[in-house]
mmCIF file of C-alpha atoms and ligand atoms in Angstrom:
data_model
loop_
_atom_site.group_PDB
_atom_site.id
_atom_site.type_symbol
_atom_site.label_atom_id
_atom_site.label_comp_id
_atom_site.label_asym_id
_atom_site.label_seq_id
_atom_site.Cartn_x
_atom_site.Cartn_y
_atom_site.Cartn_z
ATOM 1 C CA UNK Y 1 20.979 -13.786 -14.665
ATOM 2 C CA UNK Y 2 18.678 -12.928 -17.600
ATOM 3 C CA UNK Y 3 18.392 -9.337 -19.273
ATOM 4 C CA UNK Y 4 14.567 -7.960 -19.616
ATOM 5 C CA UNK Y 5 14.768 -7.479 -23.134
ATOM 6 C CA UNK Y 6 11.793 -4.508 -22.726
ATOM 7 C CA UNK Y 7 13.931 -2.108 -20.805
ATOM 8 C CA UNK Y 8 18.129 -1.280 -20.524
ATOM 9 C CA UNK Y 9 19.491 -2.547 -17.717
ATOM 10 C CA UNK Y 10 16.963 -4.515 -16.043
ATOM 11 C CA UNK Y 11 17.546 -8.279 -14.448
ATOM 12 C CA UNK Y 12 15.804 -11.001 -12.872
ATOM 13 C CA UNK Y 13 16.882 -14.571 -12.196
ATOM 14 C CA UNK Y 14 13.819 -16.678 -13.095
ATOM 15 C CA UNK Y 15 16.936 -18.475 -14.708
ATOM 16 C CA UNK Y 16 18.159 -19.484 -11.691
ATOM 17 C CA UNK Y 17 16.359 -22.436 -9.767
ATOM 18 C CA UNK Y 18 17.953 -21.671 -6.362
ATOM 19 C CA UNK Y 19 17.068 -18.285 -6.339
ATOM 20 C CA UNK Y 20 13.347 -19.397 -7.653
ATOM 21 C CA UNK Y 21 12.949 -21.626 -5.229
ATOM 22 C CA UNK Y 22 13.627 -19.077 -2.433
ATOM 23 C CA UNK Y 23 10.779 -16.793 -3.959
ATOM 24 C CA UNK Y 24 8.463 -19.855 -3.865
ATOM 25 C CA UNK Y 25 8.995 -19.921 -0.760
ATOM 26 C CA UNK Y 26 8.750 -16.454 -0.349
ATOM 27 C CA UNK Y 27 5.301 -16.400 -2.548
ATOM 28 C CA UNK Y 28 4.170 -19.260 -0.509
ATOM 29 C CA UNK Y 29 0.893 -18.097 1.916
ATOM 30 C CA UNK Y 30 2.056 -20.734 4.438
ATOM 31 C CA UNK Y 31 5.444 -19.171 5.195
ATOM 32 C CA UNK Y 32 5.846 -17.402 8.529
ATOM 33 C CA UNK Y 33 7.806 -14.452 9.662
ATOM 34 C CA UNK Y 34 10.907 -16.296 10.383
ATOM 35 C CA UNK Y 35 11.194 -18.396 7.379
ATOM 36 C CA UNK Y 36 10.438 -15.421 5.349
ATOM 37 C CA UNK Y 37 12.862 -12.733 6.774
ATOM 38 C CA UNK Y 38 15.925 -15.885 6.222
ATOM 39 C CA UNK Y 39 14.264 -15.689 2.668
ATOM 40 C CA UNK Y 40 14.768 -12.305 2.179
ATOM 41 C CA UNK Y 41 18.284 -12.764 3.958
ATOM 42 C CA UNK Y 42 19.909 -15.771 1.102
ATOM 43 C CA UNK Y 43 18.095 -13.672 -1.246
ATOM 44 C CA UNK Y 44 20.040 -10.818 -0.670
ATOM 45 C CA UNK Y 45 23.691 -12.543 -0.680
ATOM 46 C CA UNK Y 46 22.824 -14.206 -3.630
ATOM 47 C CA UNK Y 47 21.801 -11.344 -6.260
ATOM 48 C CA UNK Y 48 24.774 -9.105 -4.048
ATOM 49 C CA UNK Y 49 26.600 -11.978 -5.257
ATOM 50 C CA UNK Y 50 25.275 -11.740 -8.914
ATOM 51 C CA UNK Y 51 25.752 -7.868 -8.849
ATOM 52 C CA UNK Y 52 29.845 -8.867 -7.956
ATOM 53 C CA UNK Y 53 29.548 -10.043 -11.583
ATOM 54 C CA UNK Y 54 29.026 -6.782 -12.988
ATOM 55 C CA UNK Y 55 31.707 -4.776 -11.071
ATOM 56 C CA UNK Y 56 35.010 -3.561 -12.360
ATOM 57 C CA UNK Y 57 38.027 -5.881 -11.298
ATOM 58 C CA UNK Y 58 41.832 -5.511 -10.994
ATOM 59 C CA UNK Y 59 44.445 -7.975 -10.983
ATOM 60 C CA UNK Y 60 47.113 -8.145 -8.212
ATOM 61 C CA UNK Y 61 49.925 -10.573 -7.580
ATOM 62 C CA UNK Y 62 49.520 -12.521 -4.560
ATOM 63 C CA UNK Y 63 51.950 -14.360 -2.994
ATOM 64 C CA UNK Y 64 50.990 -18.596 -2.072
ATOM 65 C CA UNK Y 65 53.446 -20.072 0.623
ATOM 66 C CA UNK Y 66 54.777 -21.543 -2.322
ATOM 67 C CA UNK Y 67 54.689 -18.920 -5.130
ATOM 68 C CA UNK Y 68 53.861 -15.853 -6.839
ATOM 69 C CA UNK Y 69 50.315 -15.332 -8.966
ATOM 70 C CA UNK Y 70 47.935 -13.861 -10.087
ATOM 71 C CA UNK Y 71 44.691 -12.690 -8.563
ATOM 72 C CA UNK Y 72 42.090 -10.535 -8.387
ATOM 73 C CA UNK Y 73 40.102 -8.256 -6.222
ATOM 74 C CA UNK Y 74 36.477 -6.975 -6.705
ATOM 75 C CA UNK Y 75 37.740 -3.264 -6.746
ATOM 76 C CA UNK Y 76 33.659 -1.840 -7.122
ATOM 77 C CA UNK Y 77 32.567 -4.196 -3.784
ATOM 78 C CA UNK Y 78 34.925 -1.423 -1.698
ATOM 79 C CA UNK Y 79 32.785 1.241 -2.939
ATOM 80 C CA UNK Y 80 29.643 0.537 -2.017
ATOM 81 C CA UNK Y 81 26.308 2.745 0.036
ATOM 82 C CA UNK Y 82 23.511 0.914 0.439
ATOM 83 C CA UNK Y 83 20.423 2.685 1.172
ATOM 84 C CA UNK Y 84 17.823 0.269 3.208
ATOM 85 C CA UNK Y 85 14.066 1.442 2.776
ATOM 86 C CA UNK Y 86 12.128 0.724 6.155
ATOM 87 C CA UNK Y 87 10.842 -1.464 6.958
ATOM 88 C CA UNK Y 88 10.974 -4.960 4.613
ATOM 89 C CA UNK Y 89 14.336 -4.012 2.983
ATOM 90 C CA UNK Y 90 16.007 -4.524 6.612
ATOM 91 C CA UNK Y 91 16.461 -8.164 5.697
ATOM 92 C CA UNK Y 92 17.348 -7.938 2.176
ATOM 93 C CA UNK Y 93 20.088 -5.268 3.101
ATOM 94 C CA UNK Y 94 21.285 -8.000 5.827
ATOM 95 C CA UNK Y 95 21.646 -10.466 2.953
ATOM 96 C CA UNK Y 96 23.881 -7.748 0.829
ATOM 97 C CA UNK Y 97 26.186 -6.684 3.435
ATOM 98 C CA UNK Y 98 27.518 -10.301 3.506
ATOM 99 C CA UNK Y 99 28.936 -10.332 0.420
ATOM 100 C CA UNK Y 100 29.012 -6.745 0.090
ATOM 101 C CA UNK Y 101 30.950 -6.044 3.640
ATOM 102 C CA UNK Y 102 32.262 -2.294 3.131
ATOM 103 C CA UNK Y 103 29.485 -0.671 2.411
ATOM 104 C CA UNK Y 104 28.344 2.488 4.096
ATOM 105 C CA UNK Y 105 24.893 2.241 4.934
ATOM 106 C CA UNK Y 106 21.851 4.608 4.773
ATOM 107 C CA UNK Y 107 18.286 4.687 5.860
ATOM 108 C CA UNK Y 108 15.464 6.094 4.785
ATOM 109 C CA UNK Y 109 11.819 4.884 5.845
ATOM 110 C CA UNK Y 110 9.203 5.569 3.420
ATOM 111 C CA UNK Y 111 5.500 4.854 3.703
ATOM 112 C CA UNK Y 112 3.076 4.561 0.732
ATOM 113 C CA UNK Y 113 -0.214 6.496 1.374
ATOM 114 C CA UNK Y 114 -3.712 4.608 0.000
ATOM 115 C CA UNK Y 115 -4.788 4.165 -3.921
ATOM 116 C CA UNK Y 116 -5.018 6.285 -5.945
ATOM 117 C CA UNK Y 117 -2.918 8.652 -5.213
ATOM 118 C CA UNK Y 118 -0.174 6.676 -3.254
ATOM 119 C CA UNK Y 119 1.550 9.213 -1.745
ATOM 120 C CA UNK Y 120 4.916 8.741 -0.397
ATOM 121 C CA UNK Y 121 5.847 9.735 3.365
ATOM 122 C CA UNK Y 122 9.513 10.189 3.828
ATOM 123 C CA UNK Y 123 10.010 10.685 7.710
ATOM 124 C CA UNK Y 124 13.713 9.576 8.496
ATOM 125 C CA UNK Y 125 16.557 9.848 6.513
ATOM 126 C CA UNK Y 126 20.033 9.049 7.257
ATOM 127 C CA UNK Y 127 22.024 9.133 4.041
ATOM 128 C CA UNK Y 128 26.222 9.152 3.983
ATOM 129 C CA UNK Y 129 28.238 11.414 1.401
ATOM 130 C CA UNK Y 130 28.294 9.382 -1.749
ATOM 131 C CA UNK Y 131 31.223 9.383 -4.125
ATOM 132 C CA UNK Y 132 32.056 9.484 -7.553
ATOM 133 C CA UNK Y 133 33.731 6.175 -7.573
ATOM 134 C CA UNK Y 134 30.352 4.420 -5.479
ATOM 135 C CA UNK Y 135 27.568 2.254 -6.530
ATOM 136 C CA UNK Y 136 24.457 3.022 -5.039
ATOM 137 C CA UNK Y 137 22.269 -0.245 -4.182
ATOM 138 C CA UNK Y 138 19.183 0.810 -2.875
ATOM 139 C CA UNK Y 139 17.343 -2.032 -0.989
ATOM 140 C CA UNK Y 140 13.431 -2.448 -1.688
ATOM 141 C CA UNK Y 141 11.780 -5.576 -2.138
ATOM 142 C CA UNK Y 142 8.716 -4.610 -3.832
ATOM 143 C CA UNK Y 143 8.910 -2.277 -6.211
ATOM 144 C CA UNK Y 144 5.259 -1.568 -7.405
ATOM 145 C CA UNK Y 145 4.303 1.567 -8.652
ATOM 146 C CA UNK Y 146 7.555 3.065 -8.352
ATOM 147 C CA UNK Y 147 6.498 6.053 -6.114
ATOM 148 C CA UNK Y 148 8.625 4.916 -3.221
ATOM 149 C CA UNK Y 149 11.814 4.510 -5.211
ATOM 150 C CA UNK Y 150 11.564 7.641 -7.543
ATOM 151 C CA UNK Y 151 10.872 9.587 -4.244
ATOM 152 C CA UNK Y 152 14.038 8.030 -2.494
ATOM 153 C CA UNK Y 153 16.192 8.844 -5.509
ATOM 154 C CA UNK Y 154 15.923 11.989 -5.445
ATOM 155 C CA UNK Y 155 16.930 12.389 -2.151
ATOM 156 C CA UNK Y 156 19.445 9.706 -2.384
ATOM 157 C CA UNK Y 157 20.785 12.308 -5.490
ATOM 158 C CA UNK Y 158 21.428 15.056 -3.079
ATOM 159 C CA UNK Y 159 24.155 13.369 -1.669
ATOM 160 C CA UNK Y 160 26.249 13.553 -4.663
ATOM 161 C CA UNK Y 161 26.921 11.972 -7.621
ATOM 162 C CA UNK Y 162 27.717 8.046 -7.738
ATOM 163 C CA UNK Y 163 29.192 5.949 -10.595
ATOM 164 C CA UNK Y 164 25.991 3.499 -10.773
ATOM 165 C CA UNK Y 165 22.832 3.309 -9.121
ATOM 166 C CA UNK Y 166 21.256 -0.181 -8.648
ATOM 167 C CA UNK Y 167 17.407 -0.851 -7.463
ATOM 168 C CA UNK Y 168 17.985 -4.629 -5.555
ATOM 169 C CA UNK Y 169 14.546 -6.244 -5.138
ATOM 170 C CA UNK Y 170 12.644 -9.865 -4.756
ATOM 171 C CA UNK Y 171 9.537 -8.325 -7.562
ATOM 172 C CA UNK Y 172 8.876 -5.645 -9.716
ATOM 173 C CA UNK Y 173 5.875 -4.482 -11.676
ATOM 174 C CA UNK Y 174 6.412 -3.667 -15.380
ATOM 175 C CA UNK Y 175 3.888 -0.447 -14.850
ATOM 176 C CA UNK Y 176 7.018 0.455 -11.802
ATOM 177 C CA UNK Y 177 9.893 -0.147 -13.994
ATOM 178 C CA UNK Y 178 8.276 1.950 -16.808
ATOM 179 C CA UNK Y 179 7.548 4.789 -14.519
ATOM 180 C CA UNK Y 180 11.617 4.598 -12.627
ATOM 181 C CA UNK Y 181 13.223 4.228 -16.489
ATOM 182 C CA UNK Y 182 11.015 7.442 -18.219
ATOM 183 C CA UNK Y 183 12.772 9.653 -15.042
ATOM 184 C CA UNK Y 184 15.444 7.431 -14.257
ATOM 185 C CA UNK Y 185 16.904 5.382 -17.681
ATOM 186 C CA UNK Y 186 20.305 4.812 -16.174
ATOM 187 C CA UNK Y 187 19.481 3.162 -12.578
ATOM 188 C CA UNK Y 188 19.387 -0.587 -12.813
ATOM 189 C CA UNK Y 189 17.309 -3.111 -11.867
ATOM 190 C CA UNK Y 190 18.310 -6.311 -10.019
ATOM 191 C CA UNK Y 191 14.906 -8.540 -8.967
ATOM 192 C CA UNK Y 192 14.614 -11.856 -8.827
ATOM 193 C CA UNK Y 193 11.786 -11.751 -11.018
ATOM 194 C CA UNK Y 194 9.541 -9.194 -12.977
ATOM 195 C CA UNK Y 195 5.913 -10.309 -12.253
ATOM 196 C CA UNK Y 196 2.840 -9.636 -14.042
ATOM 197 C CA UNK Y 197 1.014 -6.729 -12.992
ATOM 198 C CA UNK Y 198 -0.055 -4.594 -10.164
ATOM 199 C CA UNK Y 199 -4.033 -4.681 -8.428
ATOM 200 C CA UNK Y 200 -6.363 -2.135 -8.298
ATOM 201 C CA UNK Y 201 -4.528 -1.374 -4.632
ATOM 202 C CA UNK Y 202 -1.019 -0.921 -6.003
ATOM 203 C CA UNK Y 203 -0.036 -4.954 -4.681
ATOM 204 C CA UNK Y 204 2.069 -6.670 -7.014
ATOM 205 C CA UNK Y 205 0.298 -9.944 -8.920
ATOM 206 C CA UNK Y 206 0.486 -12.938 -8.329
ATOM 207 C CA UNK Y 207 3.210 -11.215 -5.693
ATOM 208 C CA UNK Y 208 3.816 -12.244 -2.427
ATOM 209 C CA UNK Y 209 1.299 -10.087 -0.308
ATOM 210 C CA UNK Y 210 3.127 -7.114 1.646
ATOM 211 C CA UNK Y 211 6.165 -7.555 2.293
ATOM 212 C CA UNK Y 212 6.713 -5.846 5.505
ATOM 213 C CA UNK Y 213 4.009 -7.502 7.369
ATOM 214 C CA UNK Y 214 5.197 -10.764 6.019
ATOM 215 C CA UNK Y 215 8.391 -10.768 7.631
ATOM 216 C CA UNK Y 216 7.969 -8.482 10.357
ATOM 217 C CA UNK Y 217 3.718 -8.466 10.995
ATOM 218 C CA UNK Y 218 1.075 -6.558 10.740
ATOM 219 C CA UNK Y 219 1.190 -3.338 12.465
ATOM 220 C CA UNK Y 220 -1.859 -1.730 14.253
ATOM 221 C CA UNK Y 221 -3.512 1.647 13.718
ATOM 222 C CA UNK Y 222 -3.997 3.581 17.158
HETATM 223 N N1 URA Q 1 4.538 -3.494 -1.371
HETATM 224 C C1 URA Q 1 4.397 -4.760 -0.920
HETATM 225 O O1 URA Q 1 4.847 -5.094 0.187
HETATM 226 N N2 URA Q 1 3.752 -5.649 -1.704
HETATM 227 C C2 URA Q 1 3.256 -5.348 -2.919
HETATM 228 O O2 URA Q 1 2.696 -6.214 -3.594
HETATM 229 C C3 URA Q 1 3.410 -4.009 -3.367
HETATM 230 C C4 URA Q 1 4.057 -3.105 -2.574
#
């Protein structure tokens, strides 16, 4: 896990040749549907499993059918709301619920209207209460300009006050992390890695193409 030395808080794994290899494979034009939404899956349990890292922990006493000693438990991975943004996230949030197995999940779909203006179309939300002792992941692979995942938490914010909130993603944009940490500076940022820039359309570069067609297809206009 490696810190982005330009903002607080922000971390990407380009560190970490398993998880690399899994966004080759994700950058990769070649890979289908299936082999991308299992992508998005191990990618999931593994930074969920990185994120474990940074939670509080208490030792209990646990008793071998030998002996007593000393263990611990994870206390922060019982406190957990995970908010899945429709539709691409639906795999990475499948990925975090394995290691992160008590969350209480929320949904909220959110479409991102054409360049420039990028407006952001919230139609279905589905949010639990959220607690002062919770950390809020919220679940978006590509985070881009931003617009989706400033617009998110502020509704996620209405739901009360957590102890962290945490952006889990496969890419960022620097332009997107700038915008979420000028509103935003104490969310953090889990990708596996902070790419270059963003195109003229708002797609991440060199990216890995949209994300929710990728694993899921291209839908059709009527
Ligand atoms: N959303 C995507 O799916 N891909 C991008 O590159 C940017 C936003």
């Amino acid at each position: 896990m490696k810190r982005d030395k330009r903002w607080e808080g922000v971390y990407s794994f380009e560190d970490s040749p398993f998880i690399m290899e899994i966004l080759s494979e994700l950058r990769n034009e070649r890979t289908g549907p299936i082999a991308f939404r299992k992508g998005l899956v191990k990618l999931g349990r593994y930074i969920a499993y990185e994120l474990t890292k940074t939670m509080a922990t208490e030792k209990v006493i646990v008793k071998t059918p030998l002996e007593e000693t000393e263990g611990i438990l994870v206390k922060d991975r019982r406190n957990i709301v995970i908010i899945t943004v429709l539709r691409a996230a639906i795999p990475l949030m499948e990925g975090l619920i394995k290691v992160l197995e008590h969350a209480r999940v929320g949904v909220i779909s959110a479409s991102r209207g054409k360049a420039p203006k990028f407006e952001i179309e919230m139609k279905y939300v589905k949010v639990p209460q959220v607690r002062p002792e919770d950390t809020v992941i919220i679940a978006d692979p590509m985070i881009a300009t931003g617009s989706t995942l400033m617009k998110v938490l502020s509704e996620v914010k209405r739901y009360g006050k957590a102890k962290r909130y945490v952006v889990v993603g496969v890419l960022a944009a620097p332009d997107g992390i700038r915008r979420i940490k000028e509103i935003y500076p104490d969310v953090e940022v889990f990708v596996a890695a902070v790419d270059r820039e963003l195109n003229e359309k708002g797609y991440i570069l060199p990216g890995l193409g949209d994300a929710g067609d990728r694993a899921f297809g291209a839908p059709i206009k009527l």
